[in-house]
Coordinates of C-alpha atoms in Angstrom, one line a residue:
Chain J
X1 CA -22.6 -16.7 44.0
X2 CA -22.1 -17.7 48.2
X3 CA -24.5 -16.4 50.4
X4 CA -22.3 -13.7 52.0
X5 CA -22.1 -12.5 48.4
X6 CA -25.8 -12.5 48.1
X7 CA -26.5 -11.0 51.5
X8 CA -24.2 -8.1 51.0
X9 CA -25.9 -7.1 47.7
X10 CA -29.5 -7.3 49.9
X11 CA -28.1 -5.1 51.9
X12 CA -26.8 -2.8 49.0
X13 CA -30.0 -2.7 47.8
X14 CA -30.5 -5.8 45.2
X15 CA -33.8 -7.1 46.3
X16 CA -33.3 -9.8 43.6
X17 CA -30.0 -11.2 45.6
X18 CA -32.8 -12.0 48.4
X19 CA -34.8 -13.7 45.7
X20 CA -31.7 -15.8 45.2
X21 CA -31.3 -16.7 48.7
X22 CA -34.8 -17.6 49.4
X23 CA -34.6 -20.0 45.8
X24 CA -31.5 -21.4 47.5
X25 CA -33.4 -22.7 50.4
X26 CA -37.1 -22.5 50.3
X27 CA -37.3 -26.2 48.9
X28 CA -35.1 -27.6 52.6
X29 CA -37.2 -25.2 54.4
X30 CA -40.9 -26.4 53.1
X31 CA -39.8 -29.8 54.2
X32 CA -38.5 -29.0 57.4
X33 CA -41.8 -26.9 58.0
X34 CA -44.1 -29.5 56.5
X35 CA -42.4 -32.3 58.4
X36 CA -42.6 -30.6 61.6
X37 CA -45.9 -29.0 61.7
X38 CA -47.6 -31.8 59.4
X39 CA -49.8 -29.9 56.8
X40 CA -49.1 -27.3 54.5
X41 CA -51.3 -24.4 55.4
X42 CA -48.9 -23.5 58.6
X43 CA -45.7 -24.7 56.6
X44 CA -46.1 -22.0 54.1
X45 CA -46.6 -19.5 57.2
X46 CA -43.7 -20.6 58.7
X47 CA -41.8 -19.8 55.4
X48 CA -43.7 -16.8 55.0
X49 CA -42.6 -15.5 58.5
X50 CA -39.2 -16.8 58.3
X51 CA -37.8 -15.2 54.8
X52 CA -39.7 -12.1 56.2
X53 CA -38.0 -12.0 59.4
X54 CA -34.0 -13.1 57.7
X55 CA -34.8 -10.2 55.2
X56 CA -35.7 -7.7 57.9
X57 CA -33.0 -8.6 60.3
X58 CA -30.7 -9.4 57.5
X59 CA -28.3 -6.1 58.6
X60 CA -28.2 -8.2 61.7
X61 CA -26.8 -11.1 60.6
X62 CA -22.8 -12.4 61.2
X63 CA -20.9 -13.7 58.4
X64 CA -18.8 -16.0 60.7
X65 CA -21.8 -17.7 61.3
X66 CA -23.2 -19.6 58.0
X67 CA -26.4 -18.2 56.5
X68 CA -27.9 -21.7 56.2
X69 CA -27.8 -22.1 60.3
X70 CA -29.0 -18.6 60.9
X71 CA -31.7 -18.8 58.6
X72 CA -32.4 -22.6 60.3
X73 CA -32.8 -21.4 63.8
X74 CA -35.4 -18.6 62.6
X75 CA -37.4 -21.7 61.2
X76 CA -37.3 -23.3 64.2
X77 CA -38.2 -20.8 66.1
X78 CA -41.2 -19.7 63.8
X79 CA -42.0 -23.6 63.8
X80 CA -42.2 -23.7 67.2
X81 CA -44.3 -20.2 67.4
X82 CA -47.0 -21.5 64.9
X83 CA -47.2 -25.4 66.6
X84 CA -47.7 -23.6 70.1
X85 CA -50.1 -20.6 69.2
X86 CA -52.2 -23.7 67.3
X87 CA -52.4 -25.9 69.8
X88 CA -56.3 -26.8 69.1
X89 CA -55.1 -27.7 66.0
X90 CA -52.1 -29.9 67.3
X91 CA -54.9 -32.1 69.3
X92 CA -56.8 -32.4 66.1
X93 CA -54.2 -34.9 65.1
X94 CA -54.1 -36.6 68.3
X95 CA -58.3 -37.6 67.8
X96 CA -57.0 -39.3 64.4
X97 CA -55.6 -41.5 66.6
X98 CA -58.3 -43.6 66.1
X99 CA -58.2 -43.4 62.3
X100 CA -54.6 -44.3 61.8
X101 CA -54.9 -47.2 64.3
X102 CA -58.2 -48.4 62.2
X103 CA -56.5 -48.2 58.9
X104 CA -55.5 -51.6 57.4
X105 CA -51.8 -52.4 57.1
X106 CA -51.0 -51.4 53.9
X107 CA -47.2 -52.1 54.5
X108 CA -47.1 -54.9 51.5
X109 CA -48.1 -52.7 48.8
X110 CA -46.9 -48.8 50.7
X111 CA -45.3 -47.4 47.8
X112 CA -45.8 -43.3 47.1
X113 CA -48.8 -43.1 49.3
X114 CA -46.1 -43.0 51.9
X115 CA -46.1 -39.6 52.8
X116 CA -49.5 -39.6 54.9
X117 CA -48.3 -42.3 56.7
X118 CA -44.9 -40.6 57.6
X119 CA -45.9 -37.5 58.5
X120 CA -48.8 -39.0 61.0
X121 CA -46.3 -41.5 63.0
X122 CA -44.1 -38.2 62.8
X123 CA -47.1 -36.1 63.9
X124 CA -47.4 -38.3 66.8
X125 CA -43.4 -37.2 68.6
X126 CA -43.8 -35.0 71.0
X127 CA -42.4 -31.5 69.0
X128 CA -39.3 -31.3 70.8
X129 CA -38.3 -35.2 69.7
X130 CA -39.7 -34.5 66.0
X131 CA -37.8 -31.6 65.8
X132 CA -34.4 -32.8 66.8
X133 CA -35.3 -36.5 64.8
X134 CA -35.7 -33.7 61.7
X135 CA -33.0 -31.9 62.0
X136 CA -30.5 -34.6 62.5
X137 CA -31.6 -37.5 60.0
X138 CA -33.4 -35.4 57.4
X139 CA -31.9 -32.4 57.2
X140 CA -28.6 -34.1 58.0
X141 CA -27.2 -31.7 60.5
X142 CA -24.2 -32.5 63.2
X143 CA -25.3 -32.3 66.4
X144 CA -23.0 -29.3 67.0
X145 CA -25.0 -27.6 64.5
X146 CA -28.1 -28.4 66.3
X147 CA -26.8 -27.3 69.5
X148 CA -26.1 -24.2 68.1
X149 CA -29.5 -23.7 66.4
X150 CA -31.4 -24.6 69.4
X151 CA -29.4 -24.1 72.4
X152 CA -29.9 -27.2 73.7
X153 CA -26.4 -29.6 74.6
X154 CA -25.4 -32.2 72.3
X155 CA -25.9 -35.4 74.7
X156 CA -29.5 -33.8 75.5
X157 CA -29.7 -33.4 71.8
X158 CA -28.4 -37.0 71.1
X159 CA -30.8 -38.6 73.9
X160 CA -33.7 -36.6 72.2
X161 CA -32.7 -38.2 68.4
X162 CA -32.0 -41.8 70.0
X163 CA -36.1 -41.4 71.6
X164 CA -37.4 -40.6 68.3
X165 CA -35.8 -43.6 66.6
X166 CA -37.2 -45.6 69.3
X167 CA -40.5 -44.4 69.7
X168 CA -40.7 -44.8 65.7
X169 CA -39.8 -48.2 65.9
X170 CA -42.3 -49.2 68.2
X171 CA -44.9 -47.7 66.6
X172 CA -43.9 -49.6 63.4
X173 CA -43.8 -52.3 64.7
X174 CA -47.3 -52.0 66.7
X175 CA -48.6 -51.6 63.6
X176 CA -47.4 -54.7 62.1
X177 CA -49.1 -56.5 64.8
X178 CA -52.1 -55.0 64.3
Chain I
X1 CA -24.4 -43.5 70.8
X2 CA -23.6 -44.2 67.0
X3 CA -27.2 -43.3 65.5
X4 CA -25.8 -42.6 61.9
X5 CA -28.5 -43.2 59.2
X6 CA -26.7 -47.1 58.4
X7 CA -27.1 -48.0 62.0
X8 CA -30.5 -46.9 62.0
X9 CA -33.7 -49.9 62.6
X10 CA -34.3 -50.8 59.0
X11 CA -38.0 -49.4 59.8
X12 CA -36.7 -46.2 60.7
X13 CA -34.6 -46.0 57.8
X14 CA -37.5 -46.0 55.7
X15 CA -39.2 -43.2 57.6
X16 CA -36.3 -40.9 57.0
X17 CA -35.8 -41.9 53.1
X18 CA -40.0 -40.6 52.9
X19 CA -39.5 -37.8 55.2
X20 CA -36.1 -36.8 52.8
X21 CA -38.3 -36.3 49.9
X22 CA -39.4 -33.0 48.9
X23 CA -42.4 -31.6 49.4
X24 CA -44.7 -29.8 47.6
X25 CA -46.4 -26.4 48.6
X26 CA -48.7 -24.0 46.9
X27 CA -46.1 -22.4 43.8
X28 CA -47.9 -19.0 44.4
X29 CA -46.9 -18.8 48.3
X30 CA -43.2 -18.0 47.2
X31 CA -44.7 -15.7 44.6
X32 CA -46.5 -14.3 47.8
X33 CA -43.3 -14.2 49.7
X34 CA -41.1 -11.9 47.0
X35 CA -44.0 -10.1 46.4
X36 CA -44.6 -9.1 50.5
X37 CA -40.0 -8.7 50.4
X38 CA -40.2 -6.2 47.7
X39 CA -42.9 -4.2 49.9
X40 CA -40.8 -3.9 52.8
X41 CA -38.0 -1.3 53.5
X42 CA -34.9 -2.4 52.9
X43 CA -33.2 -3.9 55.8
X44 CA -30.2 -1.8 57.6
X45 CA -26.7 -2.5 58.1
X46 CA -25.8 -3.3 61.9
X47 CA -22.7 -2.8 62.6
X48 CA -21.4 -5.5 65.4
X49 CA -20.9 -2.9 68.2
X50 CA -24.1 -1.8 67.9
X51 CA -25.8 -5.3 67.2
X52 CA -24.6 -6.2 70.2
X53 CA -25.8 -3.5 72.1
X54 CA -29.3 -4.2 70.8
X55 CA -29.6 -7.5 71.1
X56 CA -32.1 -8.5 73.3
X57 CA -30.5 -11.9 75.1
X58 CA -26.5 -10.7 75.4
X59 CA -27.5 -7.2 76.4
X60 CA -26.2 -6.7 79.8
X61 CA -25.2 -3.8 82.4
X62 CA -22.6 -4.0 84.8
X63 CA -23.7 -5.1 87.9
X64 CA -26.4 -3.0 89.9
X65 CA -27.2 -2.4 93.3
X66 CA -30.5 -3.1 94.1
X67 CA -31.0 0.5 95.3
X68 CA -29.9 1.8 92.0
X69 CA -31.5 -1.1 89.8
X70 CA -35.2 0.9 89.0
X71 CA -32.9 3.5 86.9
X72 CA -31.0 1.3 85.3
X73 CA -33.3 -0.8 84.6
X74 CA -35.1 2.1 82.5
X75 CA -32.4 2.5 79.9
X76 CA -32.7 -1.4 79.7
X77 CA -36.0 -1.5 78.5
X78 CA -35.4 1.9 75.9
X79 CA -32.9 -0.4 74.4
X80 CA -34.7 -3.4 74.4
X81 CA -37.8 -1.4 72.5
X82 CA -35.3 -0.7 69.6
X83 CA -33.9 -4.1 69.5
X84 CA -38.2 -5.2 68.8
X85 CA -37.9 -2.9 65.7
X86 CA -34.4 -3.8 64.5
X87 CA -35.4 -7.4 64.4
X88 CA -38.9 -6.5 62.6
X89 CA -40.8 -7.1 65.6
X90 CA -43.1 -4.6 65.9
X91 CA -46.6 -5.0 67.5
X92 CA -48.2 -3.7 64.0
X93 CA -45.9 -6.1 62.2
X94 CA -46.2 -9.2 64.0
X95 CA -49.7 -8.8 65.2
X96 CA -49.1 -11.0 67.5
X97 CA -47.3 -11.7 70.6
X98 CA -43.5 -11.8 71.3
X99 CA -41.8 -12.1 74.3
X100 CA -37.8 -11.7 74.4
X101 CA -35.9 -11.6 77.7
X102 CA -32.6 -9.7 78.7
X103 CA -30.2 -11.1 81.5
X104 CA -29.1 -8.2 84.0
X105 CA -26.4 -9.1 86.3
X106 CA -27.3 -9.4 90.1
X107 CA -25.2 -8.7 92.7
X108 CA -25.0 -12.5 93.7
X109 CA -25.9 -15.6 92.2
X110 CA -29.3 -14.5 91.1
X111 CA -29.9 -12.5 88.1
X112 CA -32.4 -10.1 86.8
X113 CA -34.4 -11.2 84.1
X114 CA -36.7 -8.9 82.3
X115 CA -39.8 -10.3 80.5
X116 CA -41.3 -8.2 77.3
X117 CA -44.2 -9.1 76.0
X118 CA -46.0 -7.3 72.7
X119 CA -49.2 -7.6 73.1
X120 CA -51.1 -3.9 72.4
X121 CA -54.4 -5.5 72.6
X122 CA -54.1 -7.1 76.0
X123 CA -55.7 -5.5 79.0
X124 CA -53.9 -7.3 81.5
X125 CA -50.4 -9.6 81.1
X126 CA -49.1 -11.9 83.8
X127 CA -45.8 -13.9 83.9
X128 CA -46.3 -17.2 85.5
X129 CA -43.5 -20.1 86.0
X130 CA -41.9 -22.4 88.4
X131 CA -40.6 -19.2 90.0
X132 CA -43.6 -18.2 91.3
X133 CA -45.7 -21.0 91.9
X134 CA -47.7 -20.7 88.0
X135 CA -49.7 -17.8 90.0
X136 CA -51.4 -15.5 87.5
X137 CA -51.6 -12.7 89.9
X138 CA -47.9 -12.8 91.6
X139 CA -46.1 -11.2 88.6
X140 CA -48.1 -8.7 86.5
X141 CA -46.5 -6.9 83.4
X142 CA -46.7 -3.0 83.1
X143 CA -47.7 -1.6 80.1
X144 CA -45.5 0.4 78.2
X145 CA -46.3 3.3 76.0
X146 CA -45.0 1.4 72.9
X147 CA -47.7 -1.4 73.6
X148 CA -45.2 -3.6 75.0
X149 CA -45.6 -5.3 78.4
X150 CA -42.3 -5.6 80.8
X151 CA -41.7 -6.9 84.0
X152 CA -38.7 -8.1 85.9
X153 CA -37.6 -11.0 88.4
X154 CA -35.3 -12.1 89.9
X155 CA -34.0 -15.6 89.0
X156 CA -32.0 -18.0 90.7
X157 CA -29.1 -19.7 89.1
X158 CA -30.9 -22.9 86.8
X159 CA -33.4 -23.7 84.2
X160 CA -37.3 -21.8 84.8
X161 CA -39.9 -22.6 83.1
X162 CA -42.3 -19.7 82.3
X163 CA -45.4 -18.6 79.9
X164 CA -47.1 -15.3 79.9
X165 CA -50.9 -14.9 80.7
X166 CA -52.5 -12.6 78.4
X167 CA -56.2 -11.5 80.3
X168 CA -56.2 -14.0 82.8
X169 CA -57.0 -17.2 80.4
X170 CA -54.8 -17.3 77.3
X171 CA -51.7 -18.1 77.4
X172 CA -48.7 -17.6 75.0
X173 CA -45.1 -18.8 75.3
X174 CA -41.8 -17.4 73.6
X175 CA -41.4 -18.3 70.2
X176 CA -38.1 -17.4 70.4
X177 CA -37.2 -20.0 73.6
X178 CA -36.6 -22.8 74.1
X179 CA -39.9 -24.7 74.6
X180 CA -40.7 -27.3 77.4
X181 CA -42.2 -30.3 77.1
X182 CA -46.2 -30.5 76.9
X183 CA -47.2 -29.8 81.0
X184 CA -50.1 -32.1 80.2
X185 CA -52.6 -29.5 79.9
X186 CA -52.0 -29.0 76.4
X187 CA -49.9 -25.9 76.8
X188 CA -46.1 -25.5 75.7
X189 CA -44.2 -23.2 78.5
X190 CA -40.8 -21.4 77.6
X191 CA -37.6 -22.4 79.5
X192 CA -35.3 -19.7 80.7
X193 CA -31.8 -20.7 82.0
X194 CA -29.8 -19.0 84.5
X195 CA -26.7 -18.6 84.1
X196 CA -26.0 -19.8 80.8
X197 CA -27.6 -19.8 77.6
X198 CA -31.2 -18.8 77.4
X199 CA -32.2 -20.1 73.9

């Protein structure tokens, strides 16, 4: 069944279609969320706030705009709530600074313990760079779609992605120096 | 600017194929989630007309003399309190600040651009930006009877970057704006734009 489908029956009545909808995408949305705010305490209140807020504005949504994108931008936007209204936390990862740059280079033998390492160099993007690196190379969007979800212009948008890639390269590569 | 995933720094590459895989959460938060859905009311149909009209960023007025603006602007911010509720925004439902922004045409170049914030447990809310030199005491908000705080100001033509000051020391940006870089005090401000899309 296509999401329209799924969203009219919500808004017939059929809580379960919701259910659907939220199986559907809860999976793209935990990494998104868990990628951008790097643990999984605000992820899952970024998901909690987001399906809450699609459902409740749900009468509000167009069907010439794709459910995917709408739902997308309310992430964002509750992504971008949580990081800012948690800024102590934010600086928390900054001070493990000192611990990722102590860590031995475990490049040679980084097989699943990857994850740690990813989401720290990831933590370490300024929001608005991580945020557009995300959407673009792990969620796999155009950059017209990202435009539209954030507001922002593509070549602002494409300037944004191309800094990310650079500033992740760097740090790579400071760390095989190290 | 190619910057597909095969033109990518091999390093990079890497970072994307571990940041591609799924993650795992706590299984009970979606149980949580459905649980918390099948509490609330079911949501309403909005037809486009009047999703339109309540929509808090494309809402606009024709434009109003400055004279005649304080009436106006009345009906503005009734209409703006109903949009809070239609998109689930209420104070008791958030419980915790939102600020959304509607564009009223000026007579020239400059617009109007009202700030709401929903705070019902602040005493005092400010908007501070570029517009008004970040000063905590140029732009106050007025409380409304729903809990909400609004104010309006007049905006010239551009990108503003703004936050609002709840009590005098904490401040909150727009989770629904854009967001500005970090202003190197650790605080995120909201960007408004002028004349073209605000988010």
């Amino acid at each position: 069944m296509s999401d329209a489908a799924d969203v009219q029956r919500v808004l017939s009545g059929d809580v379960d279609a919701f259910a659907r909808l939220v199986d559907r995408y809860y999976e793209r949305c935990a990494r998104f969320a868990v990628r951008m705010l790097g643990n999984r305490d605000d992820a899952e209140d970024a998901l909690q706030a987001t399906f809450l807020r699609a459902y409740r504005s749900l009468g509000k949504y167009q069907e010439r705009d794709k459910f995917s994108a709408w739902l997308y931008r309310i992430l964002v936007n509750q992504c971008r709530s949580i990081a800012s209204r948690r800024s102590q936390r934010e600086r928390v990862f900054i001070r493990e600074e000192a611990v990722l740059l102590n860590a031995p280079d475990r490049r040679p033998t980084w097989t699943g313990e990857d994850e740690e390492f990813v989401q720290r160099v990831l933590a370490e993007l300024d929001p608005l760079l991580r945020e557009a690196f995300l959407l673009k190379h792990v969620e796999d969007m155009s950059y017209e779609e990202m435009s539209a979800l954030t507001g922002v212009g593509v070549s602002a948008l494409k300037m944004r992605v191309k800094r990310a890639c650079d500033r992740l390269r760097t740090r790579w590569e400071h760390i095989k120096d190290e | 600017m190619s910057d597909d995933f095969s033109s990518l720094d091999p390093n990079v590459q890497w970072i994307v194929s571990e940041a591609r895989r799924p993650v795992t959460v706590d299984a009970a938060a979606r149980g949580r989630l459905l649980e918390a859905i099948r509490r609330e009311p079911r949501p309403d149909r909005s037809s486009p007309v009047v999703a339109w009209l309540l929509h808090p960023r494309h809402f606009a007025l024709p434009p109003l003399a400055t004279l005649a603006a304080a009436a106006g602007l009345v009906g503005v911010g009734i209409l703006t309190g109903l949009a809070f509720n239609w998109d689930g925004r209420a104070p008791t439902e958030q419980g915790s600040p939102v600020a959304v922004d509607s564009q009223l045409p000026d007579s020239g170049a400059s617009r109007v651009i009202k700030f709401v914030l929903i705070a019902p447990q602040a005493a005092r809310v400010a908007v501070v930006g570029d517009f008004n030199g970040w000063d905590s005491t140029a732009t106050p908000a007025v409380r409304q009877a729903d809990g909400t705080w609004a104010t309006f100001v007049k905006l010239r033509p551009g990108r503003h970057e703004y936050s609002f000051v709840i009590d005098g020391t904490h401040f909150v940006s727009d989770p629904n704006a854009p967001i500005a870089p970090d202003d190197g005090y650790g605080q995120n401000n909201s960007v408004v734009v002028v004349g073209g899309r605000s988010s």
